Coordinates of C-alpha atoms in Angstrom, one line a residue:
X249 CA 126.3 150.6 -47.4
X250 CA 124.6 147.2 -47.9
X251 CA 124.6 145.0 -44.9
X252 CA 124.9 141.2 -45.6
X253 CA 123.1 139.0 -43.1
X254 CA 125.3 136.5 -41.4
X255 CA 124.6 132.9 -42.2
X256 CA 123.5 130.9 -39.0
X257 CA 126.1 128.8 -37.4
X258 CA 126.3 125.1 -38.1
X259 CA 125.1 124.5 -34.4
X260 CA 122.0 126.7 -35.0
X261 CA 121.2 124.8 -38.3
X262 CA 121.7 121.4 -36.6
X263 CA 119.4 122.5 -33.8
X264 CA 116.8 123.5 -36.4
X265 CA 117.1 120.1 -38.1
X266 CA 116.6 118.4 -34.7
X267 CA 113.4 120.2 -34.3
X268 CA 112.3 119.3 -37.8
X269 CA 113.1 115.6 -37.1
X270 CA 111.1 115.9 -33.8
X271 CA 108.0 117.4 -35.5
X272 CA 108.4 115.5 -38.8
X273 CA 106.8 112.1 -38.1
X274 CA 103.5 111.7 -39.9
X275 CA 104.3 114.8 -42.0
X276 CA 107.6 114.1 -43.8
X277 CA 108.4 110.9 -45.7
X278 CA 110.0 108.2 -43.4
X279 CA 113.0 107.9 -45.7
X280 CA 113.7 111.7 -45.5
X281 CA 113.3 111.6 -41.7
X282 CA 115.7 108.6 -41.5
X283 CA 118.2 110.5 -43.6
X284 CA 117.9 113.6 -41.3
X285 CA 118.3 111.5 -38.2
X286 CA 121.4 109.9 -39.7
X287 CA 122.9 113.2 -40.6
X288 CA 122.2 114.5 -37.0
X289 CA 123.9 111.5 -35.6
X290 CA 126.9 111.7 -38.0
X291 CA 127.3 115.4 -37.3
X292 CA 127.2 115.0 -33.6
X293 CA 129.7 112.2 -33.6
X294 CA 132.1 114.0 -36.1
X295 CA 132.1 117.3 -34.2
X296 CA 132.9 115.5 -31.0
X297 CA 136.1 114.1 -32.6
X298 CA 139.3 115.8 -33.6
X299 CA 138.9 119.1 -35.3
X300 CA 142.5 119.1 -36.0
X301 CA 142.2 116.4 -38.6
X302 CA 140.7 116.4 -42.0
X303 CA 139.4 113.2 -43.6
X304 CA 140.1 113.1 -47.3
X305 CA 138.8 110.1 -49.2
X306 CA 140.0 108.9 -52.6
X307 CA 137.0 107.4 -54.4
X308 CA 136.7 105.9 -57.8
X309 CA 136.0 102.9 -60.0
X310 CA 138.0 99.8 -60.7
X311 CA 141.1 100.6 -62.8
X312 CA 141.1 104.4 -62.2
X313 CA 144.5 104.2 -60.6
X314 CA 143.1 105.3 -57.3
X315 CA 145.5 103.3 -55.2
X316 CA 148.6 104.4 -57.3
X317 CA 147.5 108.0 -56.7
X318 CA 147.1 107.3 -52.9
X319 CA 150.7 106.0 -52.9
X320 CA 151.9 109.0 -54.9
X321 CA 150.3 111.4 -52.5
X322 CA 151.6 109.6 -49.3
X323 CA 155.1 109.0 -50.9
X324 CA 154.9 105.4 -49.8
X325 CA 153.7 102.1 -51.2
X326 CA 150.9 101.7 -48.6
X327 CA 148.0 100.5 -50.8
X328 CA 148.6 97.5 -53.0
X329 CA 147.9 98.1 -56.7
X330 CA 146.5 95.1 -58.7
X331 CA 148.1 93.7 -61.8
X332 CA 145.6 91.2 -63.2
X333 CA 142.7 92.6 -61.3
X334 CA 143.3 96.1 -60.0
X335 CA 140.8 96.4 -57.1
X336 CA 141.0 97.7 -53.6
X337 CA 139.2 95.5 -51.1
X338 CA 139.6 97.3 -47.8
X339 CA 140.1 100.9 -46.9
X340 CA 143.8 102.0 -46.2
X341 CA 144.6 105.2 -44.2
X342 CA 147.6 107.4 -44.1
X343 CA 147.7 109.9 -41.4
X344 CA 149.9 113.0 -41.1
X345 CA 150.1 113.7 -37.4
X346 CA 148.7 110.6 -35.6
X347 CA 148.2 112.4 -32.2
X348 CA 144.5 112.6 -31.5
X349 CA 143.5 110.7 -34.6
X350 CA 142.9 107.3 -33.2
X351 CA 139.2 108.0 -32.0
X352 CA 138.5 109.4 -35.5
X353 CA 140.0 106.4 -37.2
X354 CA 138.0 104.2 -34.9
X355 CA 134.8 106.1 -35.8
X356 CA 135.7 105.6 -39.5
X357 CA 136.1 101.9 -38.7
X358 CA 139.6 101.6 -40.3
X359 CA 141.2 98.4 -39.4
X360 CA 144.4 98.7 -37.4
X361 CA 146.5 96.9 -39.9
X362 CA 145.5 99.2 -42.7
X363 CA 146.5 102.4 -40.7
X364 CA 149.7 104.1 -41.5
X365 CA 151.5 107.2 -40.1
X366 CA 153.9 109.5 -41.8
X367 CA 157.2 109.8 -39.8
X368 CA 158.7 113.2 -39.1
X369 CA 161.7 112.6 -41.4
X370 CA 159.4 111.9 -44.4
X371 CA 157.2 114.9 -43.6
X372 CA 159.9 117.6 -44.1
X373 CA 158.6 120.2 -46.3
X374 CA 154.9 118.8 -46.0
X375 CA 153.9 120.4 -42.7
X376 CA 150.9 121.9 -44.5
X377 CA 149.5 118.4 -44.6
X378 CA 149.7 118.0 -40.8
X379 CA 146.3 116.7 -39.7
X380 CA 145.4 115.0 -43.0
X381 CA 143.9 111.5 -42.8
X382 CA 144.0 110.2 -46.5
X383 CA 141.8 107.3 -47.3
X384 CA 142.0 104.9 -50.1
X385 CA 138.5 103.5 -50.5
X386 CA 137.3 100.3 -51.9
X387 CA 136.3 100.5 -55.6
X388 CA 132.6 101.4 -55.6
X389 CA 131.9 99.4 -58.8
X390 CA 133.8 96.3 -58.0
X391 CA 132.2 92.9 -57.5
X392 CA 132.9 93.1 -53.7
X393 CA 131.2 96.5 -53.6
X394 CA 127.8 94.9 -54.5
X395 CA 127.8 93.2 -51.0
X396 CA 130.0 95.7 -49.1
X397 CA 128.8 99.3 -48.5
X398 CA 132.1 100.4 -47.0
X399 CA 132.8 102.7 -49.8
X400 CA 129.4 104.4 -49.7
X401 CA 129.6 104.7 -46.0
X402 CA 133.0 106.5 -46.1
X403 CA 132.1 108.7 -49.0
X404 CA 129.2 109.9 -46.8
X405 CA 131.3 110.6 -43.8
X406 CA 134.6 111.9 -45.4
X407 CA 135.3 115.7 -45.0
X408 CA 136.5 116.0 -48.5
X409 CA 136.1 113.5 -51.4
X410 CA 138.6 113.3 -54.2
X411 CA 136.9 111.4 -57.2
X412 CA 139.6 109.7 -59.2
X413 CA 138.5 109.3 -62.8
X414 CA 140.3 107.7 -65.7
X415 CA 140.2 108.9 -69.3
X416 CA 138.2 106.0 -70.6
X417 CA 135.5 105.9 -67.9
X418 CA 135.4 109.5 -66.7
X419 CA 131.8 109.8 -67.8
X420 CA 130.8 106.3 -66.4
X421 CA 127.2 106.2 -65.5
X422 CA 127.7 104.2 -62.3
X423 CA 129.8 107.1 -60.9
X424 CA 127.7 110.1 -62.2
X425 CA 124.3 108.6 -61.6
X426 CA 124.9 107.3 -58.1
X427 CA 127.2 110.1 -56.8
X428 CA 127.9 113.1 -58.9
X429 CA 124.3 114.1 -59.4
X430 CA 124.1 114.2 -55.5
X431 CA 127.0 116.7 -55.2
X432 CA 125.0 119.9 -55.8
X433 CA 126.2 122.3 -53.0
X434 CA 129.3 120.1 -52.2
X435 CA 131.7 121.9 -54.5
X436 CA 133.8 123.2 -51.6
X437 CA 134.4 119.6 -50.4
X438 CA 134.7 117.8 -53.7
X439 CA 137.6 117.5 -56.1
X440 CA 137.8 115.6 -59.4
X441 CA 141.2 114.1 -60.3
X442 CA 141.4 113.2 -64.0
X443 CA 144.0 110.5 -63.5
X444 CA 146.3 108.6 -66.0
X445 CA 146.9 111.8 -67.9
X446 CA 150.2 110.4 -69.1
X447 CA 148.2 108.3 -71.6
X448 CA 146.9 111.4 -73.4
X449 CA 148.4 114.1 -75.4
X450 CA 148.2 117.7 -74.4
X451 CA 145.4 118.4 -76.8
X452 CA 143.5 115.3 -75.8
X453 CA 143.9 116.1 -72.1
X454 CA 142.7 119.7 -72.6
X455 CA 139.6 118.5 -74.5
X456 CA 138.8 115.9 -71.8
X457 CA 139.1 118.5 -69.0
X458 CA 136.7 120.8 -70.9
X459 CA 134.3 117.9 -71.6
X460 CA 134.4 116.8 -67.9
X461 CA 133.7 120.4 -66.6
X462 CA 130.7 120.7 -69.0
X463 CA 129.3 117.3 -67.9
X464 CA 129.7 118.1 -64.3
X465 CA 128.0 121.6 -64.7
X466 CA 125.0 119.9 -66.5
X467 CA 124.7 117.5 -63.5
X468 CA 124.4 120.4 -61.1
X469 CA 128.1 120.9 -60.0
X470 CA 128.3 124.7 -60.6
X471 CA 132.0 125.2 -59.9
X472 CA 133.8 121.9 -60.4
X473 CA 137.4 121.6 -59.4
X474 CA 139.2 119.3 -61.9
X475 CA 142.9 118.4 -61.5
X476 CA 144.6 116.3 -64.2
X477 CA 147.0 113.8 -62.5
X478 CA 149.3 110.9 -63.3
X479 CA 150.4 108.6 -60.5
X480 CA 153.0 107.2 -63.0
X481 CA 154.9 110.4 -64.0
X482 CA 153.9 112.4 -60.9
X483 CA 152.2 115.1 -63.1
X484 CA 149.5 117.0 -61.2
X485 CA 150.2 115.2 -57.9
X486 CA 151.7 118.4 -56.3
X487 CA 148.7 120.3 -57.5
X488 CA 146.2 117.9 -56.1
X489 CA 148.4 117.9 -52.8
X490 CA 148.1 121.7 -52.7
X491 CA 144.3 121.6 -53.0
X492 CA 144.2 119.0 -50.2
X493 CA 146.7 121.0 -48.2
X494 CA 144.6 124.1 -48.5
X495 CA 141.6 122.3 -47.1
X496 CA 143.6 120.8 -44.3
X497 CA 145.1 124.1 -43.3
X498 CA 141.7 125.8 -43.1
X499 CA 140.5 123.1 -40.8
X500 CA 137.0 123.8 -42.2
X501 CA 136.4 120.8 -44.5
X502 CA 134.5 118.8 -41.9
X503 CA 132.2 121.8 -41.2
X504 CA 131.8 122.6 -44.8
X505 CA 130.9 119.0 -45.6
X506 CA 128.2 119.0 -42.9
X507 CA 126.9 122.4 -44.2
X508 CA 126.7 121.1 -47.6
X509 CA 124.8 117.9 -46.4
X510 CA 122.5 120.2 -44.5
X511 CA 121.9 122.4 -47.4
X512 CA 121.1 119.4 -49.7
X513 CA 118.7 117.9 -47.1
X514 CA 117.0 121.3 -46.6
X515 CA 116.4 121.6 -50.2
X516 CA 114.8 118.2 -50.4
X517 CA 112.6 118.9 -47.4
X518 CA 111.7 122.3 -48.9
X519 CA 110.6 120.6 -52.1
X520 CA 108.2 118.4 -50.0
X521 CA 107.1 121.3 -47.8
X522 CA 108.1 124.7 -49.1
X523 CA 108.3 127.5 -46.6
X524 CA 106.7 130.1 -48.8
X525 CA 104.0 131.9 -46.9
X526 CA 103.6 129.2 -44.3
X527 CA 104.9 131.4 -41.5
X528 CA 102.0 133.8 -42.1
X529 CA 99.6 131.2 -40.9
X530 CA 98.4 131.9 -37.4
X531 CA 100.3 130.4 -34.6
X532 CA 97.4 130.8 -32.1
X533 CA 93.5 131.0 -32.2
X534 CA 92.5 134.6 -32.2
X535 CA 89.7 136.1 -30.1
X536 CA 87.4 136.5 -33.1
X537 CA 87.6 132.8 -33.9
X538 CA 87.2 131.7 -30.3
X539 CA 84.0 133.9 -30.2
X540 CA 82.8 132.4 -33.5
X541 CA 83.3 128.9 -32.2
X542 CA 81.5 129.7 -29.0
X543 CA 78.6 131.2 -30.9
X544 CA 78.3 128.1 -33.2
X545 CA 78.4 125.7 -30.3
X546 CA 75.8 127.7 -28.4
X547 CA 73.5 127.4 -31.5
X548 CA 74.3 123.8 -31.6
X549 CA 73.3 123.4 -28.0
X550 CA 70.2 125.7 -28.4
X551 CA 71.2 128.2 -25.9
X552 CA 69.0 131.0 -27.3
X553 CA 66.0 128.7 -27.5
X554 CA 66.6 127.5 -23.9
X555 CA 66.9 131.1 -22.8
X556 CA 63.8 132.1 -24.6
X557 CA 61.9 129.2 -23.1
X558 CA 63.1 130.0 -19.6
X559 CA 62.0 133.6 -20.0
X560 CA 58.5 132.5 -21.0
X561 CA 58.2 130.1 -18.2
X562 CA 59.5 132.7 -15.7
X563 CA 56.8 135.2 -16.9
X564 CA 54.0 132.5 -16.8
X565 CA 54.9 131.3 -13.3
X566 CA 55.0 134.9 -12.1
X567 CA 51.3 135.4 -12.9
X568 CA 50.2 133.0 -10.2
X569 CA 52.1 135.2 -7.7
X570 CA 51.9 138.8 -8.8
X571 CA 49.0 139.0 -11.3
X572 CA 45.9 141.0 -10.2
X573 CA 43.8 138.1 -8.9
X574 CA 40.4 139.1 -10.5
X575 CA 41.5 139.0 -14.1
X576 CA 43.3 135.8 -13.4
X577 CA 40.1 134.2 -11.8
X578 CA 38.0 135.4 -14.8
X579 CA 40.6 134.0 -17.2
X580 CA 40.0 130.5 -15.7
X581 CA 36.5 130.6 -16.9
X582 CA 37.5 130.8 -20.6
X583 CA 40.0 128.8 -22.7
X584 CA 43.6 129.6 -21.8
X585 CA 45.6 130.5 -25.0
X586 CA 48.8 129.7 -23.0
X587 CA 48.1 126.1 -23.2
X588 CA 47.9 126.3 -27.0
X589 CA 51.5 127.6 -26.8
X590 CA 52.5 124.6 -24.7
X591 CA 54.5 126.6 -22.3
X592 CA 54.1 123.9 -19.8
X593 CA 56.0 121.6 -22.2
X594 CA 58.7 124.2 -22.5
X595 CA 59.1 124.3 -18.8
X596 CA 59.4 120.5 -18.8
X597 CA 62.0 120.8 -21.5
X598 CA 64.0 123.3 -19.4
X599 CA 63.8 120.8 -16.4
X600 CA 64.9 118.1 -18.8
X601 CA 68.4 119.6 -19.3
X602 CA 69.6 117.8 -16.1
X603 CA 68.4 114.5 -17.6
X604 CA 69.8 115.1 -21.1
X605 CA 66.5 115.6 -22.9
X606 CA 68.0 118.9 -24.2
X607 CA 71.4 118.2 -25.8
X608 CA 73.9 119.4 -28.3
X609 CA 73.4 118.3 -31.9
X610 CA 76.4 116.2 -33.0
X611 CA 76.2 117.3 -36.7
X612 CA 76.2 121.0 -35.7
X613 CA 79.0 120.5 -33.3
X614 CA 81.2 118.9 -36.0
X615 CA 80.4 121.7 -38.4
X616 CA 81.4 124.3 -35.9
X617 CA 84.7 122.6 -35.2
X618 CA 85.3 122.0 -38.9
X619 CA 84.7 125.7 -39.7
X620 CA 87.3 126.8 -37.1
X621 CA 89.9 124.3 -38.6
X622 CA 89.2 125.3 -42.2
X623 CA 89.6 129.0 -41.3
X624 CA 92.9 128.5 -39.6
X625 CA 94.5 126.0 -42.2
X626 CA 93.6 127.7 -45.4
X627 CA 97.2 128.7 -46.1
X628 CA 98.7 125.5 -44.9
X629 CA 100.3 122.6 -46.8
X630 CA 97.8 119.8 -47.3
X631 CA 99.7 117.5 -44.8
X632 CA 99.5 120.2 -42.0
X633 CA 95.9 121.0 -43.0
X634 CA 95.0 117.4 -42.4
X635 CA 96.9 117.2 -39.1
X636 CA 95.2 120.4 -37.8
X637 CA 91.8 119.0 -38.8
X638 CA 92.6 115.8 -36.9
X639 CA 93.7 117.9 -33.8
X640 CA 90.5 120.0 -34.0
X641 CA 88.3 116.9 -34.3
X642 CA 90.3 114.8 -31.8
X643 CA 87.6 115.1 -29.2
X644 CA 84.6 115.9 -31.4
X645 CA 82.9 112.7 -30.5
X646 CA 82.9 113.5 -26.8
X647 CA 82.1 117.1 -27.2
X648 CA 78.2 116.9 -27.5
X649 CA 78.0 114.8 -24.3
X650 CA 80.4 117.0 -22.5
X651 CA 78.4 120.0 -23.4
X652 CA 75.1 118.5 -22.3
X653 CA 76.5 117.2 -19.0
X654 CA 78.1 120.5 -18.1
X655 CA 75.2 122.6 -19.1
X656 CA 72.9 120.6 -16.9
X657 CA 74.5 122.3 -13.9
X658 CA 73.4 125.6 -15.4
X659 CA 69.7 124.6 -15.5
X660 CA 67.5 127.3 -13.8
X661 CA 65.6 126.6 -10.6
X662 CA 62.0 127.0 -11.6
X663 CA 60.7 126.5 -8.0
X664 CA 62.5 129.6 -6.9
X665 CA 60.3 132.4 -5.9
X666 CA 61.8 136.0 -5.6
X667 CA 61.0 137.7 -2.3
X668 CA 59.2 140.6 -3.9
X669 CA 56.7 138.2 -5.5
X670 CA 55.6 137.2 -2.0
X671 CA 55.5 140.7 -0.8
X672 CA 53.4 141.9 -3.8
X673 CA 51.0 138.9 -3.5
X674 CA 50.3 140.0 0.1
X675 CA 49.7 143.5 -1.0
X676 CA 47.3 142.4 -3.8
X677 CA 45.3 140.1 -1.5
X678 CA 45.1 142.9 1.0
X679 CA 43.5 145.0 -1.8
X680 CA 41.2 142.1 -2.6
X681 CA 40.1 141.9 1.0
X682 CA 39.5 145.6 1.0
X683 CA 37.3 145.3 -2.1
X684 CA 35.3 142.5 -0.6
X685 CA 34.8 144.5 2.6
X686 CA 33.7 147.4 0.6
X687 CA 31.3 145.3 -1.3
X688 CA 29.9 143.8 1.8
X689 CA 29.4 147.4 3.3
X690 CA 27.7 148.6 0.1
X691 CA 25.3 145.6 0.1
X692 CA 24.4 146.1 3.8
X693 CA 23.8 149.8 3.3
X694 CA 21.5 149.1 0.4
X695 CA 19.7 146.2 1.9
X696 CA 19.3 147.6 5.5
X697 CA 19.1 151.4 5.0
X698 CA 19.0 153.3 8.4
X699 CA 19.6 150.1 10.4
X700 CA 22.7 149.1 12.3
X701 CA 23.5 145.4 11.5
X702 CA 25.7 143.7 14.0
X703 CA 25.5 146.8 16.1
X704 CA 27.7 148.8 13.8
X705 CA 25.9 152.1 13.1
X706 CA 28.2 153.1 10.3
X707 CA 27.2 150.0 8.2
X708 CA 23.7 151.3 7.9
X709 CA 24.5 154.9 7.2
X710 CA 23.5 155.5 3.6
X711 CA 25.3 158.8 3.5
X712 CA 28.6 156.8 3.7
X713 CA 27.8 154.6 0.7
X714 CA 29.2 157.0 -2.0
X715 CA 32.5 157.1 -0.1
X716 CA 32.4 153.2 0.1
X717 CA 31.9 153.1 -3.7
X718 CA 34.8 155.6 -4.2
X719 CA 36.9 153.4 -2.0
X720 CA 36.1 150.3 -3.9
X721 CA 36.9 152.1 -7.2
X722 CA 40.2 153.1 -5.7
X723 CA 40.9 149.7 -4.6
X724 CA 40.2 148.3 -8.0
X725 CA 42.3 151.0 -9.7
X726 CA 45.2 150.5 -7.3
X727 CA 45.0 146.8 -7.8
X728 CA 45.1 147.2 -11.6
X729 CA 48.0 149.6 -11.4
X730 CA 49.9 147.3 -9.1
X731 CA 49.2 144.4 -11.6
X732 CA 50.5 146.5 -14.5
X733 CA 53.6 147.5 -12.5
X734 CA 54.2 143.8 -11.4
X735 CA 53.9 142.8 -15.1
X736 CA 56.6 145.3 -16.1
X737 CA 58.8 144.1 -13.2
X738 CA 58.3 140.5 -14.1
X739 CA 59.2 141.1 -17.8
X740 CA 62.3 142.9 -16.6
X741 CA 63.2 140.2 -14.2
X742 CA 62.5 137.5 -16.8
X743 CA 64.9 139.3 -19.2
X744 CA 67.5 139.4 -16.7
X745 CA 67.1 135.8 -15.7
X746 CA 67.4 134.9 -19.4
X747 CA 70.6 137.0 -19.7
X748 CA 72.0 135.3 -16.6
X749 CA 71.2 131.9 -17.9
X750 CA 72.5 132.5 -21.4
X751 CA 75.7 134.2 -20.0
X752 CA 76.4 131.2 -17.7
X753 CA 75.7 128.7 -20.5
X754 CA 78.0 130.6 -22.8
X755 CA 80.7 130.7 -20.2
X756 CA 80.5 126.9 -19.8
X757 CA 80.4 126.3 -23.6
X758 CA 83.4 128.6 -24.0
X759 CA 85.4 126.7 -21.3
X760 CA 84.7 123.3 -22.9
X761 CA 85.5 124.6 -26.4
X762 CA 88.8 125.9 -25.0
X763 CA 89.8 122.6 -23.4
X764 CA 88.5 120.2 -26.0
X765 CA 89.0 122.2 -29.3
X766 CA 91.0 125.3 -29.0
X767 CA 93.9 123.8 -26.9
X768 CA 94.5 120.8 -29.3
X769 CA 94.3 123.2 -32.2
X770 CA 96.8 125.6 -30.7
X771 CA 99.2 122.8 -29.9
X772 CA 99.1 121.9 -33.6
X773 CA 99.4 125.5 -34.7
X774 CA 102.5 125.8 -32.4
X775 CA 104.0 122.7 -34.0
X776 CA 103.3 124.0 -37.5
X777 CA 104.9 127.4 -36.6
X778 CA 108.0 125.7 -34.9
X779 CA 108.4 123.4 -37.9
X780 CA 108.6 126.3 -40.4
X781 CA 110.6 128.4 -38.1
X782 CA 113.2 125.6 -38.0
X783 CA 113.0 125.3 -41.7
X784 CA 113.8 128.9 -42.2
X785 CA 116.6 128.7 -39.5
X786 CA 118.1 125.6 -41.2
X787 CA 118.0 127.3 -44.7
X788 CA 119.6 130.4 -43.2

């Protein structure tokens, strides 16, 4: 069994339209937004008023016999019919069941002197019309209509519109161009009365009905309801009254009219911004794009270069503490290749982070932000793509300075000396002292063999000299080994310091990117998703 999805309620669709109006400024045309706001206002006001009454408006051009048909439907001479100039100047209303209708009539702005109520005696046999408010509108094409929009206003708010057409002007452009072409989707709340049928033969009337139906279908009215009438002979009046009575008894015309207006507005919005695959666009910034933005901004700041420079400076500084002293002293006697590498300048550059000498490159920052926006908006409507780009770049001008200022706090302390550097330096200088002592011993034994300088007999013992030499060689070897071990530990420590610095800088870059780029972008993505979700809900 096939399950048919229920159409969303009118309240749900109006809520969706409210969301569209809220998110539409800057994205939808102002005229379209104004129409949507007007519809929301009208819907809210109409739904608050009597649901037991149905407003049916008789609309038509001058001379169509609209007022005569109004009198025929009401059974009373309520609306004056012209002789020399058959026009209706003000709206007249006839109410079947006045109780509860006054607020609705006030909302329709019907003057008190033009309100009429059917008495119970006259309503015998017409209980099916109870709840009907029948309006005779001003002629939409009269001279007065050029300066008075009363007809247009009431055509827009009426629950059901009966277009009264006469045989001579049933295809009049002023009616079809201004009104009929706007009736697509309004078939359930629109009726066409081909009036003055008494002037035509049966064949002529049948031909006109067929022609009018064809004309209406060409103009987008898929299922037109055409009723031939004659206010003079009463022909078709009961049929028209039955059509009106059916709408009144269902108590659905007001809702159907609002639904039709919503449908038409939704189609116009969809033409401007079709839903299509828009909801497939991301509603958040995924982890991969966040990581890509952080990587790009780190490159713009120069995090890898700063980390590498810091590692080199760390290693160079360590040599003054943990390097085996003898090679270092000998190195001072020949040109130092490290100066050619300008590592001292790199150290100054690292220190310069705090003063802003190392800073983010604005062009690279903008490129990183733009790449994020382009990746997220590729499937969006151009208007939304532009708004997402604007959101992404809303703080791009401040971003380089924010990165530089915040990263200054992550600058390494180049004067920090690890405890093991001090300990190893003490050990190495102890070895140096041992070597010097051995050298003095060896010199004394060679220069004063068999003697006891300073009263120490052992110093003059030549038999101990080989052991002294062995001790000196051991000291040199131990010093060299400790220097090699220290170098390995220094390289490991420098690598860890670089990782710590780069990790801290990436954390700070990521936090700034989140606040200044990702959050504005996600707000715009949320608006985009909410807008098209509302579009889908409104369309049902």
